[in-house]
Amino acid sequence: MNTILDNGCVMPVQTSQAKTETYRRIPKVELHRHLEGSLRLGTLFDLARTYSVTLPLVNDLEKLVQVQGSDPLTFTNFLSKFQTLRRFFLSPEVIQRITHEAVVDAAEDGIQHLELRFTPVALSRSQDFLLSSVMDWVCSSAAQAAQERHISVRLIASVNRHEPPELAAEVAHLAAERIPQGLVGLDLAGNEAEFDAQPFARIFQEARQAGLSITIHAGEWGGAANVRQAIEVLGAVRIGHGIRVLEDPAVVELARQRGTVFEVCLTSNYQSGVVPSMVDHPLLAMIQAGLRATLNTDDPGISSITLSDEYRLACDMLGLPLVTLHSCILEAAEAAFLEPLERKLLVSQLRMALRGRVIL
Ligand code: ADE
Ligand code: ZN
């Protein structure tokens, strides 16, 4: 289908599918994606059959693991999906398979550099696997898939605020031992509304000294003070979400001075009730305030999205200019938890690939 413009030119009108395909072709960087929130629905059905996972009704599976249109838009509803997902981590093969599939799905979506975070405690809980074993399975499967699909992948170990700091300390220690295997960062996630990060301060300071890079979920379900705490106390160089930073100009200034990078996740923010509607999302305001913002998915399986969808949402719904989208991609590459030379190479490859892509 074509549109005739006032000047007589004929402009092709893209179908929705064609539009998403156009965004898929843009080379992308993903800094914030949870493995446990990235499972394919088809894989879950398959696993439910193979392992006889008893669910109230198999037909309910979709409702239990994906945010539905009729769901309450709250963080408790969003986090509740992980409770069902935890029941599927039943064997080393399952953990290897979901890791492999997460990398394959990222590659299929045109992601060139993926930082995949995973929660060893969540993966080990149902079968009492050793944390060290779970971490080894994820490291080796991610490396294999990355090699097969020719994409760059690094891993981030995630610990939850609402779980015991003693477990977090163990995960941090095991993560630092696996830096040579590509496990390069430590993240604090979970229930920010009800749990303070202070009990985790020493663990994160020591992890940083051990060579891990730090990213913290903050300013999502809690206020700007949590972003300050993440930067000043926990040593975060990146903030997961952080969109509520705008509530305090002093914290905006701190983040600007430090060059803190924000891992913004549009759909997740809407589905977990951080923003009342998508058009109210402050992504553009953050960029205008001089903050370094990147675009990410958070939990693509739970939200039923791809990173291409999020790029499209930012441009079509929020009015992000294409050149600014390109800047966000380069910002993400500059903030990647890579060795300096690897990072420089990624940035220059992306700069070349994006150059001249003025038209989608
Ligand atoms: N774990 C998975 N997704 C999360 C989010 N959006 N915030 C905090 N913890 C999470
Ligand atoms: Zn997250």
mmCIF file of C-alpha atoms and ligand atoms in Angstrom:
data_model
loop_
_atom_site.group_PDB
_atom_site.id
_atom_site.type_symbol
_atom_site.label_atom_id
_atom_site.label_comp_id
_atom_site.label_asym_id
_atom_site.label_seq_id
_atom_site.Cartn_x
_atom_site.Cartn_y
_atom_site.Cartn_z
ATOM 1 C CA MET A 1 0.000 0.000 0.000
ATOM 2 C CA ASN A 2 1.271 3.511 -0.878
ATOM 3 C CA THR A 3 0.455 7.060 0.223
ATOM 4 C CA ILE A 4 0.451 9.958 -2.270
ATOM 5 C CA LEU A 5 2.089 12.968 -0.609
ATOM 6 C CA ASP A 6 1.070 16.626 -1.291
ATOM 7 C CA ASN A 7 4.058 17.016 -3.572
ATOM 8 C CA GLY A 8 2.930 14.078 -5.641
ATOM 9 C CA CYS A 9 5.601 11.701 -4.381
ATOM 10 C CA VAL A 10 4.565 8.141 -3.648
ATOM 11 C CA MET A 11 5.588 6.894 -0.219
ATOM 12 C CA PRO A 12 5.225 3.239 0.679
ATOM 13 C CA VAL A 13 3.252 2.710 3.900
ATOM 14 C CA GLN A 14 4.763 -0.009 6.007
ATOM 15 C CA THR A 15 2.679 -2.678 7.636
ATOM 16 C CA SER A 16 3.207 -3.181 11.368
ATOM 17 C CA GLN A 17 5.217 -6.322 10.680
ATOM 18 C CA ALA A 18 7.425 -4.545 8.161
ATOM 19 C CA LYS A 19 8.048 -1.754 10.678
ATOM 20 C CA THR A 20 9.225 -4.165 13.345
ATOM 21 C CA GLU A 21 11.422 -5.851 10.746
ATOM 22 C CA THR A 22 13.025 -2.468 10.013
ATOM 23 C CA TYR A 23 13.941 -2.063 13.677
ATOM 24 C CA ARG A 24 15.179 -5.646 13.777
ATOM 25 C CA ARG A 25 17.747 -4.749 11.152
ATOM 26 C CA ILE A 26 19.267 -1.997 13.317
ATOM 27 C CA PRO A 27 22.346 -3.349 15.141
ATOM 28 C CA LYS A 28 21.442 -3.352 18.819
ATOM 29 C CA VAL A 29 22.985 -3.540 22.293
ATOM 30 C CA GLU A 30 21.108 -5.003 25.256
ATOM 31 C CA LEU A 31 22.454 -4.228 28.729
ATOM 32 C CA HIS A 32 19.485 -5.243 30.885
ATOM 33 C CA ARG A 33 17.823 -8.612 30.301
ATOM 34 C CA HIS A 34 17.032 -11.266 32.943
ATOM 35 C CA LEU A 35 17.496 -14.880 31.867
ATOM 36 C CA GLU A 36 14.617 -16.016 34.110
ATOM 37 C CA GLY A 37 12.353 -13.476 32.430
ATOM 38 C CA SER A 38 13.378 -14.518 28.905
ATOM 39 C CA LEU A 39 11.857 -17.987 28.580
ATOM 40 C CA ARG A 40 9.959 -18.885 25.419
ATOM 41 C CA LEU A 41 6.341 -19.871 26.054
ATOM 42 C CA GLY A 42 6.777 -22.854 23.704
ATOM 43 C CA THR A 43 9.707 -24.089 25.777
ATOM 44 C CA LEU A 44 7.653 -23.797 28.965
ATOM 45 C CA PHE A 45 4.845 -25.897 27.455
ATOM 46 C CA ASP A 46 7.415 -28.421 26.316
ATOM 47 C CA LEU A 47 9.029 -28.566 29.772
ATOM 48 C CA ALA A 48 5.634 -28.816 31.492
ATOM 49 C CA ARG A 49 4.971 -31.933 29.403
ATOM 50 C CA THR A 50 8.427 -33.487 29.718
ATOM 51 C CA TYR A 51 8.761 -32.956 33.466
ATOM 52 C CA SER A 52 5.038 -33.300 34.303
ATOM 53 C CA VAL A 53 4.966 -29.881 35.952
ATOM 54 C CA THR A 54 1.622 -29.732 37.675
ATOM 55 C CA LEU A 55 -0.159 -26.473 37.063
ATOM 56 C CA PRO A 56 -3.686 -25.564 38.062
ATOM 57 C CA LEU A 57 -4.484 -25.769 34.336
ATOM 58 C CA VAL A 58 -1.976 -25.965 31.512
ATOM 59 C CA ASN A 59 -4.100 -23.349 29.760
ATOM 60 C CA ASP A 60 -3.293 -21.008 32.614
ATOM 61 C CA LEU A 61 0.419 -21.156 31.926
ATOM 62 C CA GLU A 62 0.393 -18.092 29.716
ATOM 63 C CA LYS A 63 -1.430 -16.089 32.390
ATOM 64 C CA LEU A 64 0.982 -17.258 35.063
ATOM 65 C CA VAL A 65 4.177 -16.316 33.259
ATOM 66 C CA GLN A 66 3.263 -13.386 30.997
ATOM 67 C CA VAL A 67 1.680 -10.042 31.860
ATOM 68 C CA GLN A 68 -1.864 -10.018 30.454
ATOM 69 C CA GLY A 69 -3.930 -7.031 29.324
ATOM 70 C CA SER A 70 -6.295 -7.662 32.226
ATOM 71 C CA ASP A 71 -3.550 -7.907 34.895
ATOM 72 C CA PRO A 72 -3.130 -5.207 37.541
ATOM 73 C CA LEU A 73 -0.211 -2.975 36.555
ATOM 74 C CA THR A 74 1.741 -3.413 39.787
ATOM 75 C CA PHE A 75 5.214 -4.577 40.741
ATOM 76 C CA THR A 76 3.748 -7.369 42.880
ATOM 77 C CA ASN A 77 1.898 -8.766 39.866
ATOM 78 C CA PHE A 78 5.035 -8.396 37.733
ATOM 79 C CA LEU A 79 7.245 -10.164 40.289
ATOM 80 C CA SER A 80 4.640 -12.903 40.828
ATOM 81 C CA LYS A 81 5.424 -14.294 37.342
ATOM 82 C CA PHE A 82 8.866 -15.342 38.582
ATOM 83 C CA GLN A 83 7.288 -17.612 41.213
ATOM 84 C CA THR A 84 5.816 -19.859 38.487
ATOM 85 C CA LEU A 85 8.959 -19.643 36.356
ATOM 86 C CA ARG A 86 11.096 -20.906 39.234
ATOM 87 C CA ARG A 87 9.222 -24.219 39.116
ATOM 88 C CA PHE A 88 10.677 -24.994 35.685
ATOM 89 C CA PHE A 89 14.394 -24.968 36.576
ATOM 90 C CA LEU A 90 14.383 -28.710 36.998
ATOM 91 C CA SER A 91 17.640 -30.071 35.564
ATOM 92 C CA PRO A 92 21.042 -28.933 34.260
ATOM 93 C CA GLU A 93 19.665 -29.522 30.741
ATOM 94 C CA VAL A 94 16.805 -27.082 31.319
ATOM 95 C CA ILE A 95 19.168 -24.367 32.536
ATOM 96 C CA GLN A 96 21.508 -24.988 29.608
ATOM 97 C CA ARG A 97 18.604 -24.936 27.156
ATOM 98 C CA ILE A 98 17.039 -21.691 28.374
ATOM 99 C CA THR A 99 20.433 -19.981 28.396
ATOM 100 C CA HIS A 100 21.142 -21.139 24.854
ATOM 101 C CA GLU A 101 17.698 -20.028 23.680
ATOM 102 C CA ALA A 102 18.039 -16.606 25.317
ATOM 103 C CA VAL A 103 21.231 -15.955 23.360
ATOM 104 C CA VAL A 104 19.734 -17.315 20.110
ATOM 105 C CA ASP A 105 16.655 -15.093 20.521
ATOM 106 C CA ALA A 106 18.839 -12.033 21.085
ATOM 107 C CA ALA A 107 20.883 -12.816 17.975
ATOM 108 C CA GLU A 108 17.698 -13.309 15.912
ATOM 109 C CA ASP A 109 16.573 -9.859 17.018
ATOM 110 C CA GLY A 110 19.739 -8.230 15.701
ATOM 111 C CA ILE A 111 21.470 -7.771 19.037
ATOM 112 C CA GLN A 112 25.233 -7.576 18.593
ATOM 113 C CA HIS A 113 26.218 -7.333 22.234
ATOM 114 C CA LEU A 114 24.096 -8.906 24.972
ATOM 115 C CA GLU A 115 24.558 -8.612 28.711
ATOM 116 C CA LEU A 116 22.405 -11.341 30.156
ATOM 117 C CA ARG A 117 21.806 -11.286 33.885
ATOM 118 C CA PHE A 118 20.752 -14.360 35.801
ATOM 119 C CA THR A 119 19.797 -15.108 39.393
ATOM 120 C CA PRO A 120 21.723 -18.178 40.604
ATOM 121 C CA VAL A 121 19.540 -18.482 43.716
ATOM 122 C CA ALA A 122 16.375 -18.639 41.570
ATOM 123 C CA LEU A 123 17.857 -21.223 39.209
ATOM 124 C CA SER A 124 19.161 -23.447 42.000
ATOM 125 C CA ARG A 125 16.232 -23.266 44.453
ATOM 126 C CA SER A 126 13.722 -25.896 43.300
ATOM 127 C CA GLN A 127 16.246 -28.745 42.970
ATOM 128 C CA ASP A 128 18.819 -27.580 45.516
ATOM 129 C CA PHE A 129 21.519 -27.377 42.874
ATOM 130 C CA LEU A 130 24.868 -25.991 43.995
ATOM 131 C CA LEU A 131 25.124 -22.286 43.178
ATOM 132 C CA SER A 132 28.544 -22.928 41.663
ATOM 133 C CA SER A 133 27.148 -25.628 39.326
ATOM 134 C CA VAL A 134 24.284 -23.434 38.148
ATOM 135 C CA MET A 135 26.703 -20.618 37.410
ATOM 136 C CA ASP A 136 28.980 -22.933 35.453
ATOM 137 C CA TRP A 137 26.053 -24.252 33.360
ATOM 138 C CA VAL A 138 24.984 -20.726 32.460
ATOM 139 C CA CYS A 139 28.540 -19.599 31.667
ATOM 140 C CA SER A 140 29.315 -22.530 29.381
ATOM 141 C CA SER A 141 25.952 -22.497 27.532
ATOM 142 C CA ALA A 142 26.084 -18.748 26.971
ATOM 143 C CA ALA A 143 29.636 -18.969 25.621
ATOM 144 C CA GLN A 144 28.696 -21.805 23.268
ATOM 145 C CA ALA A 145 25.616 -20.029 21.928
ATOM 146 C CA ALA A 146 27.556 -16.783 21.512
ATOM 147 C CA GLN A 147 30.144 -18.590 19.419
ATOM 148 C CA GLU A 148 27.512 -20.333 17.293
ATOM 149 C CA ARG A 149 25.569 -17.111 16.659
ATOM 150 C CA HIS A 150 28.563 -14.772 16.337
ATOM 151 C CA ILE A 151 27.398 -12.342 18.970
ATOM 152 C CA SER A 152 29.197 -10.938 21.933
ATOM 153 C CA VAL A 153 27.728 -12.038 25.282
ATOM 154 C CA ARG A 154 28.677 -11.186 28.854
ATOM 155 C CA LEU A 155 26.938 -12.328 32.019
ATOM 156 C CA ILE A 156 25.855 -10.491 35.151
ATOM 157 C CA ALA A 157 24.970 -12.333 38.374
ATOM 158 C CA SER A 158 21.866 -10.951 40.005
ATOM 159 C CA VAL A 159 20.870 -11.107 43.667
ATOM 160 C CA ASN A 160 17.536 -10.047 45.117
ATOM 161 C CA ARG A 161 16.991 -7.416 47.829
ATOM 162 C CA HIS A 162 14.243 -9.541 49.326
ATOM 163 C CA GLU A 163 16.517 -12.564 49.790
ATOM 164 C CA PRO A 164 19.212 -13.061 52.452
ATOM 165 C CA PRO A 165 22.452 -11.043 52.083
ATOM 166 C CA GLU A 166 24.392 -14.197 53.065
ATOM 167 C CA LEU A 167 23.296 -15.826 49.800
ATOM 168 C CA ALA A 168 24.224 -12.663 47.910
ATOM 169 C CA ALA A 169 27.711 -12.770 49.443
ATOM 170 C CA GLU A 170 28.172 -16.344 48.224
ATOM 171 C CA VAL A 171 26.954 -15.472 44.720
ATOM 172 C CA ALA A 172 29.270 -12.436 44.589
ATOM 173 C CA HIS A 173 32.248 -14.547 45.602
ATOM 174 C CA LEU A 174 31.479 -17.263 43.023
ATOM 175 C CA ALA A 175 30.863 -14.619 40.347
ATOM 176 C CA ALA A 176 34.259 -13.003 40.882
ATOM 177 C CA GLU A 177 35.891 -16.417 40.394
ATOM 178 C CA ARG A 178 34.167 -16.652 36.999
ATOM 179 C CA ILE A 179 35.287 -13.361 35.467
ATOM 180 C CA PRO A 180 37.501 -15.260 33.004
ATOM 181 C CA GLN A 181 34.356 -17.188 31.928
ATOM 182 C CA GLY A 182 32.588 -13.960 30.970
ATOM 183 C CA LEU A 183 30.678 -13.353 34.212
ATOM 184 C CA VAL A 184 31.660 -9.734 34.588
ATOM 185 C CA GLY A 185 29.019 -7.927 36.654
ATOM 186 C CA LEU A 186 26.914 -8.007 39.801
ATOM 187 C CA ASP A 187 23.329 -6.687 40.011
ATOM 188 C CA LEU A 188 20.885 -6.043 42.840
ATOM 189 C CA ALA A 189 17.267 -6.673 41.792
ATOM 190 C CA GLY A 190 13.982 -7.595 43.469
ATOM 191 C CA ASN A 191 11.509 -5.749 45.649
ATOM 192 C CA GLU A 192 12.862 -2.194 45.846
ATOM 193 C CA ALA A 193 9.641 -0.842 47.362
ATOM 194 C CA GLU A 194 9.995 -2.789 50.594
ATOM 195 C CA PHE A 195 13.677 -3.726 50.966
ATOM 196 C CA ASP A 196 16.628 -1.402 51.581
ATOM 197 C CA ALA A 197 19.931 -1.983 49.781
ATOM 198 C CA GLN A 198 22.057 -1.051 52.823
ATOM 199 C CA PRO A 199 22.495 -4.671 54.046
ATOM 200 C CA PHE A 200 24.173 -5.397 50.681
ATOM 201 C CA ALA A 201 26.593 -2.446 50.736
ATOM 202 C CA ARG A 202 29.712 -4.315 51.841
ATOM 203 C CA ILE A 203 29.060 -7.197 49.468
ATOM 204 C CA PHE A 204 28.907 -4.830 46.486
ATOM 205 C CA GLN A 205 31.943 -2.815 47.587
ATOM 206 C CA GLU A 206 33.984 -6.008 47.875
ATOM 207 C CA ALA A 207 32.647 -7.325 44.558
ATOM 208 C CA ARG A 208 33.821 -4.149 42.863
ATOM 209 C CA GLN A 209 37.261 -4.532 44.396
ATOM 210 C CA ALA A 210 37.301 -8.121 43.122
ATOM 211 C CA GLY A 211 36.841 -6.824 39.565
ATOM 212 C CA LEU A 212 33.093 -7.110 39.003
ATOM 213 C CA SER A 213 31.239 -4.159 37.463
ATOM 214 C CA ILE A 214 28.188 -2.986 39.376
ATOM 215 C CA THR A 215 24.657 -2.259 38.188
ATOM 216 C CA ILE A 216 21.768 -1.761 40.636
ATOM 217 C CA HIS A 217 17.991 -1.750 40.158
ATOM 218 C CA ALA A 218 17.050 1.591 41.740
ATOM 219 C CA GLY A 219 14.641 4.458 41.167
ATOM 220 C CA GLU A 220 12.122 2.028 39.698
ATOM 221 C CA TRP A 221 9.790 0.993 42.528
ATOM 222 C CA GLY A 222 11.610 3.356 44.917
ATOM 223 C CA GLY A 223 12.563 7.021 44.727
ATOM 224 C CA ALA A 224 15.586 9.068 43.656
ATOM 225 C CA ALA A 225 17.313 8.559 47.031
ATOM 226 C CA ASN A 226 17.815 4.925 46.050
ATOM 227 C CA VAL A 227 19.660 6.031 42.909
ATOM 228 C CA ARG A 228 21.985 8.158 45.066
ATOM 229 C CA GLN A 229 22.545 5.206 47.406
ATOM 230 C CA ALA A 230 23.266 2.883 44.463
ATOM 231 C CA ILE A 231 25.911 5.278 43.102
ATOM 232 C CA GLU A 232 27.500 6.519 46.325
ATOM 233 C CA VAL A 233 27.214 3.492 48.598
ATOM 234 C CA LEU A 234 27.038 0.445 46.335
ATOM 235 C CA GLY A 235 29.404 1.686 43.623
ATOM 236 C CA ALA A 236 26.979 1.395 40.686
ATOM 237 C CA VAL A 237 28.202 2.680 37.345
ATOM 238 C CA ARG A 238 24.901 1.679 35.746
ATOM 239 C CA ILE A 239 21.392 1.901 37.154
ATOM 240 C CA GLY A 240 18.627 -0.545 36.250
ATOM 241 C CA HIS A 241 15.666 1.673 35.291
ATOM 242 C CA GLY A 242 16.366 4.709 37.529
ATOM 243 C CA ILE A 243 13.641 6.733 35.874
ATOM 244 C CA ARG A 244 12.513 8.240 39.193
ATOM 245 C CA VAL A 245 15.874 10.020 39.391
ATOM 246 C CA LEU A 246 14.064 12.996 37.856
ATOM 247 C CA GLU A 247 12.218 13.491 41.156
ATOM 248 C CA ASP A 248 15.390 15.011 42.670
ATOM 249 C CA PRO A 249 17.514 17.499 40.673
ATOM 250 C CA ALA A 250 20.449 16.945 43.039
ATOM 251 C CA VAL A 251 20.553 13.248 42.161
ATOM 252 C CA VAL A 252 20.219 14.092 38.458
ATOM 253 C CA GLU A 253 23.276 16.299 38.867
ATOM 254 C CA LEU A 254 25.165 13.550 40.699
ATOM 255 C CA ALA A 255 24.388 11.052 37.911
ATOM 256 C CA ARG A 256 25.380 13.579 35.264
ATOM 257 C CA GLN A 257 28.696 14.326 36.948
ATOM 258 C CA ARG A 258 29.507 10.654 37.439
ATOM 259 C CA GLY A 259 28.398 9.707 33.915
ATOM 260 C CA THR A 260 26.060 7.072 35.335
ATOM 261 C CA VAL A 261 24.275 5.095 32.631
ATOM 262 C CA PHE A 262 20.551 4.319 32.919
ATOM 263 C CA GLU A 263 19.212 1.009 31.661
ATOM 264 C CA VAL A 264 15.695 2.115 30.682
ATOM 265 C CA CYS A 265 13.028 -0.559 30.033
ATOM 266 C CA LEU A 266 9.835 1.022 28.653
ATOM 267 C CA THR A 267 7.310 -1.821 28.616
ATOM 268 C CA SER A 268 8.478 -3.180 31.942
ATOM 269 C CA ASN A 269 7.989 0.264 33.534
ATOM 270 C CA TYR A 270 4.454 0.423 32.204
ATOM 271 C CA GLN A 271 3.536 -3.144 33.137
ATOM 272 C CA SER A 272 4.891 -2.839 36.682
ATOM 273 C CA GLY A 273 3.089 0.450 37.298
ATOM 274 C CA VAL A 274 6.072 2.833 37.392
ATOM 275 C CA VAL A 275 4.464 5.035 34.724
ATOM 276 C CA PRO A 276 0.676 5.428 34.425
ATOM 277 C CA SER A 277 0.744 5.255 30.629
ATOM 278 C CA MET A 278 3.410 4.745 28.002
ATOM 279 C CA VAL A 279 3.205 8.309 26.685
ATOM 280 C CA ASP A 280 4.062 9.528 30.194
ATOM 281 C CA HIS A 281 7.391 7.710 30.171
ATOM 282 C CA PRO A 282 10.211 10.153 31.019
ATOM 283 C CA LEU A 283 12.836 8.683 28.625
ATOM 284 C CA LEU A 284 13.037 11.889 26.579
ATOM 285 C CA ALA A 285 13.072 14.059 29.706
ATOM 286 C CA MET A 286 16.008 12.028 31.020
ATOM 287 C CA ILE A 287 17.940 12.554 27.808
ATOM 288 C CA GLN A 288 17.084 16.264 27.798
ATOM 289 C CA ALA A 289 18.352 16.472 31.392
ATOM 290 C CA GLY A 290 21.738 15.293 30.116
ATOM 291 C CA LEU A 291 21.525 11.754 31.469
ATOM 292 C CA ARG A 292 23.038 8.803 29.633
ATOM 293 C CA ALA A 293 20.069 6.589 28.702
ATOM 294 C CA THR A 294 19.976 3.205 26.978
ATOM 295 C CA LEU A 295 17.013 1.079 25.843
ATOM 296 C CA ASN A 296 16.512 -2.465 27.103
ATOM 297 C CA THR A 297 13.871 -5.171 27.562
ATOM 298 C CA ASP A 298 14.214 -6.325 31.234
ATOM 299 C CA ASP A 299 12.065 -9.486 30.894
ATOM 300 C CA PRO A 300 11.132 -10.069 27.257
ATOM 301 C CA GLY A 301 9.371 -13.394 27.980
ATOM 302 C CA ILE A 302 7.185 -11.964 30.734
ATOM 303 C CA SER A 303 6.406 -8.837 28.703
ATOM 304 C CA SER A 304 6.102 -10.673 25.322
ATOM 305 C CA ILE A 305 8.433 -8.196 23.609
ATOM 306 C CA THR A 306 11.718 -7.946 21.743
ATOM 307 C CA LEU A 307 14.301 -5.178 21.883
ATOM 308 C CA SER A 308 13.203 -4.211 18.361
ATOM 309 C CA ASP A 309 9.689 -3.655 19.764
ATOM 310 C CA GLU A 310 11.126 -1.348 22.419
ATOM 311 C CA TYR A 311 13.127 0.664 19.872
ATOM 312 C CA ARG A 312 9.958 1.020 17.821
ATOM 313 C CA LEU A 313 7.948 2.058 20.868
ATOM 314 C CA ALA A 314 10.507 4.732 21.745
ATOM 315 C CA CYS A 315 10.447 6.181 18.220
ATOM 316 C CA ASP A 316 6.765 5.781 17.314
ATOM 317 C CA MET A 317 5.103 6.390 20.662
ATOM 318 C CA LEU A 318 7.522 8.664 22.520
ATOM 319 C CA GLY A 319 8.818 10.518 19.473
ATOM 320 C CA LEU A 320 12.472 9.626 19.988
ATOM 321 C CA PRO A 321 14.300 10.877 16.876
ATOM 322 C CA LEU A 322 16.208 8.213 14.979
ATOM 323 C CA VAL A 323 19.536 9.979 15.539
ATOM 324 C CA THR A 324 18.861 9.927 19.286
ATOM 325 C CA LEU A 325 18.038 6.213 19.098
ATOM 326 C CA HIS A 326 21.436 5.729 17.470
ATOM 327 C CA SER A 327 23.049 7.744 20.291
ATOM 328 C CA CYS A 328 21.324 5.491 22.851
ATOM 329 C CA ILE A 329 22.747 2.422 21.095
ATOM 330 C CA LEU A 330 26.247 3.909 21.109
ATOM 331 C CA GLU A 331 25.775 4.964 24.751
ATOM 332 C CA ALA A 332 24.979 1.334 25.580
ATOM 333 C CA ALA A 333 28.112 0.155 23.772
ATOM 334 C CA GLU A 334 30.223 2.742 25.662
ATOM 335 C CA ALA A 335 28.758 1.441 28.939
ATOM 336 C CA ALA A 336 29.208 -2.257 28.166
ATOM 337 C CA PHE A 337 30.964 -4.310 30.822
ATOM 338 C CA LEU A 338 33.794 -5.186 28.419
ATOM 339 C CA GLU A 339 37.562 -4.775 28.542
ATOM 340 C CA PRO A 340 38.541 -1.308 27.196
ATOM 341 C CA LEU A 341 39.842 -2.641 23.877
ATOM 342 C CA GLU A 342 36.795 -4.871 23.317
ATOM 343 C CA ARG A 343 34.533 -1.933 24.123
ATOM 344 C CA LYS A 344 36.369 0.350 21.735
ATOM 345 C CA LEU A 345 35.989 -2.215 18.975
ATOM 346 C CA LEU A 346 32.259 -2.641 19.640
ATOM 347 C CA VAL A 347 31.698 1.116 19.630
ATOM 348 C CA SER A 348 33.559 1.623 16.369
ATOM 349 C CA GLN A 349 31.785 -1.309 14.675
ATOM 350 C CA LEU A 350 28.404 0.082 15.705
ATOM 351 C CA ARG A 351 29.339 3.623 14.724
ATOM 352 C CA MET A 352 30.181 2.357 11.231
ATOM 353 C CA ALA A 353 27.039 0.229 10.978
ATOM 354 C CA LEU A 354 24.780 3.067 12.135
ATOM 355 C CA ARG A 355 26.421 5.714 9.966
ATOM 356 C CA GLY A 356 24.262 6.507 7.001
ATOM 357 C CA ARG A 357 21.222 4.815 8.546
ATOM 358 C CA VAL A 358 19.360 8.133 8.620
ATOM 359 C CA ILE A 359 16.437 6.414 6.973
ATOM 360 C CA LEU A 360 15.324 3.267 8.790
HETATM 361 N N1 ADE B 1 13.710 -8.781 38.480
HETATM 362 C C1 ADE B 1 13.268 -8.976 37.242
HETATM 363 N N2 ADE B 1 12.749 -7.850 36.713
HETATM 364 C C2 ADE B 1 12.880 -6.900 37.667
HETATM 365 C C3 ADE B 1 12.558 -5.548 37.747
HETATM 366 N N3 ADE B 1 11.975 -4.894 36.736
HETATM 367 N N4 ADE B 1 12.841 -4.891 38.885
HETATM 368 C C4 ADE B 1 13.419 -5.528 39.908
HETATM 369 N N5 ADE B 1 13.746 -6.811 39.900
HETATM 370 C C5 ADE B 1 13.483 -7.492 38.787
HETATM 371 ZN ZN ZN B 2 15.520 -5.822 35.723
#
